[in-house]
PDB file of N, CA and C and ligand atoms in Angstrom:
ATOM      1  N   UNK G  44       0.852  -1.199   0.000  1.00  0.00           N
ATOM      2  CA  UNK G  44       0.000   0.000   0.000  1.00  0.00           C
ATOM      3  C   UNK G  44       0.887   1.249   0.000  1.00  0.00           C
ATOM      4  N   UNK G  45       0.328   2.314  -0.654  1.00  0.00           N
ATOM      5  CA  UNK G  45       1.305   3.657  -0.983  1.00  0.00           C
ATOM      6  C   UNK G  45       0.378   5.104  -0.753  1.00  0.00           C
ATOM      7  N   UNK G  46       1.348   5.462   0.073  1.00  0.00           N
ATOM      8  CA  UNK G  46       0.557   6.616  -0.097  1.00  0.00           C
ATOM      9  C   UNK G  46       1.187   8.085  -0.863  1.00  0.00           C
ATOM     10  N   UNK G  47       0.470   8.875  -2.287  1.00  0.00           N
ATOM     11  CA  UNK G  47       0.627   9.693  -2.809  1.00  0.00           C
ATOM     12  C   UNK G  47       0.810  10.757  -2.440  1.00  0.00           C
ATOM     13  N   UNK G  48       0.943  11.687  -2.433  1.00  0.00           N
ATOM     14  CA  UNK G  48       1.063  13.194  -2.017  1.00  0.00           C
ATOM     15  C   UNK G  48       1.581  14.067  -3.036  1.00  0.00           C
ATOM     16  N   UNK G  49       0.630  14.707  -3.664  1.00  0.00           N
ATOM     17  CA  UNK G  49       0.878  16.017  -4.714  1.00  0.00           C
ATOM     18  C   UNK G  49       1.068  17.464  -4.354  1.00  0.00           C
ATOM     19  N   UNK G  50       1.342  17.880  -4.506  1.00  0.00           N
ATOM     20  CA  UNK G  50       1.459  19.868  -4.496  1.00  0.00           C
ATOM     21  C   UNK G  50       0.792  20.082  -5.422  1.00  0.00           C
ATOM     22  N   UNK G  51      -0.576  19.738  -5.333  1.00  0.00           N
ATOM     23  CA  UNK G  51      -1.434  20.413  -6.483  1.00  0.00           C
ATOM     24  C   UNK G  51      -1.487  21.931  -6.866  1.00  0.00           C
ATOM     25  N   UNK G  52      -1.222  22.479  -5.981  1.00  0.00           N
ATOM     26  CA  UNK G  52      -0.849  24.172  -6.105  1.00  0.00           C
ATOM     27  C   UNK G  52      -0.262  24.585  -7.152  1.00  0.00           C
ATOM     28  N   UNK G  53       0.945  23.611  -7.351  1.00  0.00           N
ATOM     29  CA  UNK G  53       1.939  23.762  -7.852  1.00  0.00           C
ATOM     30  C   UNK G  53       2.195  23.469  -8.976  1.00  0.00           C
ATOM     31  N   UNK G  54       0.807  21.950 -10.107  1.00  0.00           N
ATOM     32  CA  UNK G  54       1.092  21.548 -10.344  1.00  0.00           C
ATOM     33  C   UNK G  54       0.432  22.621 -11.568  1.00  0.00           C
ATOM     34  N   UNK G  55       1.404  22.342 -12.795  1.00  0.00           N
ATOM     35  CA  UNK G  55       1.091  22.783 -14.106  1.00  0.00           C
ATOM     36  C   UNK G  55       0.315  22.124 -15.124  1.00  0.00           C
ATOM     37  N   UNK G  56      -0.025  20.705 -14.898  1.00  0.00           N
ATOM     38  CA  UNK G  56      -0.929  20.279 -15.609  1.00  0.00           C
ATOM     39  C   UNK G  56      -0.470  19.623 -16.629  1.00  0.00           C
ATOM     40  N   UNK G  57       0.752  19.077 -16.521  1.00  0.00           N
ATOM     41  CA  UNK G  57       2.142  18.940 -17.847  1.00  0.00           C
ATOM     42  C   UNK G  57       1.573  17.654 -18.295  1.00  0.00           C
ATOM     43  N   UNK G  58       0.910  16.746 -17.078  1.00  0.00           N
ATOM     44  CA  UNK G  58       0.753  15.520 -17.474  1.00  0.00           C
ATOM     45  C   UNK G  58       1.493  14.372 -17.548  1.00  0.00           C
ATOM     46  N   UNK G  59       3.142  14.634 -17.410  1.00  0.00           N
ATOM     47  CA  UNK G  59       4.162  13.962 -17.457  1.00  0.00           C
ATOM     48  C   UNK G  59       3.687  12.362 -16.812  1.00  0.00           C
ATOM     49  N   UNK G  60       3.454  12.824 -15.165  1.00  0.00           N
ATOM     50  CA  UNK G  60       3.031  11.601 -14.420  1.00  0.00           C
ATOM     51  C   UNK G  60       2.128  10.881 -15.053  1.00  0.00           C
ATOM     52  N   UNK G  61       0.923  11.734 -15.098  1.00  0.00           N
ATOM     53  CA  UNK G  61       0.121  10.816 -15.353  1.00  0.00           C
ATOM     54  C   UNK G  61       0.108   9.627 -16.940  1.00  0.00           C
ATOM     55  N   UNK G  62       0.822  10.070 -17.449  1.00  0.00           N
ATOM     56  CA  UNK G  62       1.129   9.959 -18.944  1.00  0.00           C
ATOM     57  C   UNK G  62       2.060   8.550 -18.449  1.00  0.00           C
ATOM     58  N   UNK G  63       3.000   8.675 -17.616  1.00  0.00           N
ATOM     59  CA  UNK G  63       4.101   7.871 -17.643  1.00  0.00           C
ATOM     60  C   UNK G  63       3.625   6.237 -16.426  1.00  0.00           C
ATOM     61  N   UNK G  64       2.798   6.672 -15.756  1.00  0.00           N
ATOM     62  CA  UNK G  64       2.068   5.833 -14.886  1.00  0.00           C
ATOM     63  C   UNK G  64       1.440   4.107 -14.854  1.00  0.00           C
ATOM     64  N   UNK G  65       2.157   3.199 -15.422  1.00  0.00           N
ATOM     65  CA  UNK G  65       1.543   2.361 -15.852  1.00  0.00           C
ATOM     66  C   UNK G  65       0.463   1.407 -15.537  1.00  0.00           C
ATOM     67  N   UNK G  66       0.105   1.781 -14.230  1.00  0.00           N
ATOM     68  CA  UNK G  66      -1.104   1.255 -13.438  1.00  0.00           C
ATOM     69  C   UNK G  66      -2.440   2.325 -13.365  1.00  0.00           C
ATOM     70  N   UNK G  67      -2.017   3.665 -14.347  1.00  0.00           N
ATOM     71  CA  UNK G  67      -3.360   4.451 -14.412  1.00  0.00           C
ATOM     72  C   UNK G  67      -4.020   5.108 -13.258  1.00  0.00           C
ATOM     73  N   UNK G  68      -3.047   5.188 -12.283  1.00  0.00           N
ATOM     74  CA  UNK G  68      -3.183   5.972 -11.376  1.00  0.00           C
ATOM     75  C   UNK G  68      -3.941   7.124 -10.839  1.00  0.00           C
ATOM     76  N   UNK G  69      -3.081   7.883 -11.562  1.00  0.00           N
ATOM     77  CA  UNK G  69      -2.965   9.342 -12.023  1.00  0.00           C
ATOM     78  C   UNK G  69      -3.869   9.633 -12.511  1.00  0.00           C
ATOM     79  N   UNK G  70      -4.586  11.142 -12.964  1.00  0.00           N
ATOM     80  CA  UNK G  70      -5.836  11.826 -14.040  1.00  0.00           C
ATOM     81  C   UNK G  70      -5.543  13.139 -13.460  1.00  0.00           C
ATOM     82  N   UNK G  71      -5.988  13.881 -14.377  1.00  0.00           N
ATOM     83  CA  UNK G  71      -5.821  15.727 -14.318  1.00  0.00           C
ATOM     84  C   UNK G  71      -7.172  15.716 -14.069  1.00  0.00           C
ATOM     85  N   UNK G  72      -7.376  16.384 -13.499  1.00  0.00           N
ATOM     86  CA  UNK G  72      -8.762  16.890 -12.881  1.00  0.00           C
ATOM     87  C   UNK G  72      -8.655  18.452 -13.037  1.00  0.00           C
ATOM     88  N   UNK G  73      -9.831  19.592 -13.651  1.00  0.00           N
ATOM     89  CA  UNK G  73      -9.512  20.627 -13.704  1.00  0.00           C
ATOM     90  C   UNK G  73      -8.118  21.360 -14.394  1.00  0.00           C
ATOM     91  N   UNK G  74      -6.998  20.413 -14.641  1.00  0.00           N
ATOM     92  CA  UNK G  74      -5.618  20.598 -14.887  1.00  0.00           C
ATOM     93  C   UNK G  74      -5.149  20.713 -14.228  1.00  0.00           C
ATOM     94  N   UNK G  75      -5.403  19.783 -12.957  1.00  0.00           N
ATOM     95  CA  UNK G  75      -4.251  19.310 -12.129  1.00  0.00           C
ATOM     96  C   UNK G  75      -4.275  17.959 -11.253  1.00  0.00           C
ATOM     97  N   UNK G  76      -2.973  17.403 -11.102  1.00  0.00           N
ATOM     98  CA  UNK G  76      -2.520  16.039 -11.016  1.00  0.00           C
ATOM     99  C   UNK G  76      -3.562  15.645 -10.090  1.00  0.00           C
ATOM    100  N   UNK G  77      -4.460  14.786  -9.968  1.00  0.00           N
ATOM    101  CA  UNK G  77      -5.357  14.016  -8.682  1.00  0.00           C
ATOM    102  C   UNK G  77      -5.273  12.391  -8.793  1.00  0.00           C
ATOM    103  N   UNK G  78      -5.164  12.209  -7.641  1.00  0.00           N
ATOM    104  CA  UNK G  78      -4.751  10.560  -7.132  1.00  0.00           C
ATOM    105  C   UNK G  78      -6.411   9.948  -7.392  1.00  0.00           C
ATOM    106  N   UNK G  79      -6.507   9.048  -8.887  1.00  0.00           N
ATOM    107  CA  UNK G  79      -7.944   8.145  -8.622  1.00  0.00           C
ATOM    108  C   UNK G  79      -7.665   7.214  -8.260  1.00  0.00           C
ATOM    109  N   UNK G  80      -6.705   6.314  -8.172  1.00  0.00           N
ATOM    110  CA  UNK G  80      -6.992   4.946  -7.648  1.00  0.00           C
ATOM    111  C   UNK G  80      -5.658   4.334  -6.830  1.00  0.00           C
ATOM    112  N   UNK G  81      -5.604   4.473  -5.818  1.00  0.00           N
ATOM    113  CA  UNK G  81      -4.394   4.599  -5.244  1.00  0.00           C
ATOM    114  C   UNK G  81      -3.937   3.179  -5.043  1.00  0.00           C
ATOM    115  N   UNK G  82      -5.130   2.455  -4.777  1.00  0.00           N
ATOM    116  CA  UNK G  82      -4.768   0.715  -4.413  1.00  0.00           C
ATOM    117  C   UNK G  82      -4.005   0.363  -5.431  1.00  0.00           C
ATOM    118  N   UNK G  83      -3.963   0.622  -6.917  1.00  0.00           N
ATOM    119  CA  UNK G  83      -3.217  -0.117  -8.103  1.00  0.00           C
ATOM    120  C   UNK G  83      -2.019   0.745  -7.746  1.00  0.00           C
ATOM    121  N   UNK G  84      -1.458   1.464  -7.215  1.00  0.00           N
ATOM    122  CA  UNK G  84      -0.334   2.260  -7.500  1.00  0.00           C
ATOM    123  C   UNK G  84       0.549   1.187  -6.656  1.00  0.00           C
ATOM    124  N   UNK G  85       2.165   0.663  -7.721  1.00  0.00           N
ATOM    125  CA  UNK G  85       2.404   0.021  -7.762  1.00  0.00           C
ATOM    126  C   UNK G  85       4.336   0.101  -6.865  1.00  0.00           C
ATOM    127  N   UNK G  86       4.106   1.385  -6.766  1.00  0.00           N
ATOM    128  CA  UNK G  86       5.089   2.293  -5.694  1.00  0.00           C
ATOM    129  C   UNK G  86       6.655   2.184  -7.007  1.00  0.00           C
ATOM    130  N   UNK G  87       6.576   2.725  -7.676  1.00  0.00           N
ATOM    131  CA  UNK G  87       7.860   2.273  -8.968  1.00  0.00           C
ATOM    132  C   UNK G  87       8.309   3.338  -9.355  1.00  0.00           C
ATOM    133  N   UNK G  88       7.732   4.330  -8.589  1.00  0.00           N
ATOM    134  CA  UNK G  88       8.317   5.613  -8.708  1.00  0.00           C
ATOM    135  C   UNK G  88       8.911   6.553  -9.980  1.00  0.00           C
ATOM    136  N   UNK G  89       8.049   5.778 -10.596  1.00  0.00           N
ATOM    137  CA  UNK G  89       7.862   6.669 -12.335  1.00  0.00           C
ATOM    138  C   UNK G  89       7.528   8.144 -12.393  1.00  0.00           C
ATOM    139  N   UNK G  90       6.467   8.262 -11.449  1.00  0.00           N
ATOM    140  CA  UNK G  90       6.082   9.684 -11.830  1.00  0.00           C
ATOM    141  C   UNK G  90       6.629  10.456 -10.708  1.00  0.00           C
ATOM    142  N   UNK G  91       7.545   9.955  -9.376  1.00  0.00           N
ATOM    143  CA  UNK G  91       8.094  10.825  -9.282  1.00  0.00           C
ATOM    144  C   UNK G  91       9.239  11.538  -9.558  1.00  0.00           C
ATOM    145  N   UNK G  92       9.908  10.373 -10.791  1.00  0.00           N
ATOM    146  CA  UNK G  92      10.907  10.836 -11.126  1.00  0.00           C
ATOM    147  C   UNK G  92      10.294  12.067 -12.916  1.00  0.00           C
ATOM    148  N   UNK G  93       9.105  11.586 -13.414  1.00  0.00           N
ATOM    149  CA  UNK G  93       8.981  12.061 -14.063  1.00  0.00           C
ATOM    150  C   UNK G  93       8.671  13.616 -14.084  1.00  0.00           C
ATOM    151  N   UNK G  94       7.879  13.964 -13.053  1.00  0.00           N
ATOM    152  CA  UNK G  94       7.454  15.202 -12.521  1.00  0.00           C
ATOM    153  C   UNK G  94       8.748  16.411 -12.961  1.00  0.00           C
ATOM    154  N   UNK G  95       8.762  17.025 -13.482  1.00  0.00           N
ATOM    155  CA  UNK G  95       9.715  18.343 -13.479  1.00  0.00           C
ATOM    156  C   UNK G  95       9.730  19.031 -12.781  1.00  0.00           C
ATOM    157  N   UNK G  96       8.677  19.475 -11.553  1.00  0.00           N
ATOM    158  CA  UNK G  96       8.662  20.106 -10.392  1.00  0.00           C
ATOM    159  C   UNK G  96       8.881  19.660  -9.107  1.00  0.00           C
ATOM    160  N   UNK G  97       9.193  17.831  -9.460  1.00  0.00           N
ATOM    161  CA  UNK G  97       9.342  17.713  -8.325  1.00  0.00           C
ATOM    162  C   UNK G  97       7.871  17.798  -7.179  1.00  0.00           C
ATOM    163  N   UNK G  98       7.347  17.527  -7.541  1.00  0.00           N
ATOM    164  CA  UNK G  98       5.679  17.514  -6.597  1.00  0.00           C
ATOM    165  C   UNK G  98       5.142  16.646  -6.409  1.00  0.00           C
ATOM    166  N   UNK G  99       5.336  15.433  -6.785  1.00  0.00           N
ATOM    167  CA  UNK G  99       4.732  14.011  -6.675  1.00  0.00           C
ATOM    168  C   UNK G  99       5.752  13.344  -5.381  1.00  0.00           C
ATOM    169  N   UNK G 100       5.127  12.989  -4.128  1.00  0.00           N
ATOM    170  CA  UNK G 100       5.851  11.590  -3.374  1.00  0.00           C
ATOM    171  C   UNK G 100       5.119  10.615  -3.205  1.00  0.00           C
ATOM    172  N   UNK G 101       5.808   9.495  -3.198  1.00  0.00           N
ATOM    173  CA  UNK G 101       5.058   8.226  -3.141  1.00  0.00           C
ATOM    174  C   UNK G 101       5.912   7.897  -1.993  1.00  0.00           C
ATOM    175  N   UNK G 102       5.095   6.807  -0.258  1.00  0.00           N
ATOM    176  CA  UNK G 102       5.621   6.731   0.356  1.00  0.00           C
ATOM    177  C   UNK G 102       4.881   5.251   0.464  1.00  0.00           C
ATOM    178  N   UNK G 103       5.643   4.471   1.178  1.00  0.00           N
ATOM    179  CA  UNK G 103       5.011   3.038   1.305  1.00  0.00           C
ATOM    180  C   UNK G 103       4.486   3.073   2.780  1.00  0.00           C
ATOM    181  N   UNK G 104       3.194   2.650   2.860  1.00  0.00           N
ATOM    182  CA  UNK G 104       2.784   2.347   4.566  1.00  0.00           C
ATOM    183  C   UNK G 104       2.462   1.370   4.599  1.00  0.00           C
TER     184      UNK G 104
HETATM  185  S1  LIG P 486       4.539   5.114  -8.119  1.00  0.00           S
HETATM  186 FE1  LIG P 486       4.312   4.162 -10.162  1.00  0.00          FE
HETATM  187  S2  LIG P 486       2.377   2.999 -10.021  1.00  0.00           S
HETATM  188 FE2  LIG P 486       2.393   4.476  -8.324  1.00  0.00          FE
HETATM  189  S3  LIG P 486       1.318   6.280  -9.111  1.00  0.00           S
HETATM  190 FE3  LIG P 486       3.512   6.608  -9.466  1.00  0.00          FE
HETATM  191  S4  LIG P 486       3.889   5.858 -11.557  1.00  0.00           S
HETATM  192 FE4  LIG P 486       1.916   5.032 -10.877  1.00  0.00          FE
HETATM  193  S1  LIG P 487       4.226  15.826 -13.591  1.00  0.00           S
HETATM  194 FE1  LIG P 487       4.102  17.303 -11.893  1.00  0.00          FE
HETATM  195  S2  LIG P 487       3.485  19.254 -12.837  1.00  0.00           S
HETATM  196 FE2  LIG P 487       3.086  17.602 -14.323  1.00  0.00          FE
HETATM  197  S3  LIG P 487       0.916  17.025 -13.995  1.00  0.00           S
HETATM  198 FE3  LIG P 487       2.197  15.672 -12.701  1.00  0.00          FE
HETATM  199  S4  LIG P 487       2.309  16.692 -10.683  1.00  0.00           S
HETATM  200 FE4  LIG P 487       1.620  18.213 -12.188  1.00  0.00          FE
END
């Protein structure tokens, strides 16, 4: 189990994550990053390396 944490404030809407995500995680909402399905997130740390701002953590609990 993982838990997400965005800086949606922050986020520009680039899409990178969600784009790069292979469990479909991810979705822009409004144009910005929101966590839909967190149980499939597979903790592989794609989108937080993908992020250019740096705003995505994934933490394992
Ligand atoms: S850690 Fe991997 S599986 Fe989890 S949301 Fe990020 S890209 Fe998707
Ligand atoms: S990669 Fe970063 S800036 Fe781009 S949509 Fe995701 S959280 Fe937002």
């Amino acid at each position: 189990m993982y838990q997400i944490i965005i800086n949606t404030e922050q986020c520009d809407g680039c899409e990178e994550c969600v784009n790069i995500c292979p469990s479909s995680v991810l979705v822009l909402v409004d144009g910005k990053c929101t966590v839909q399905n967190v149980d499939d997130c597979a903790g592989c740390m794609s989108c937080v390396e993908a992020c250019p701002n740096q705003l995505v953590t994934v933490d394992e609990i």
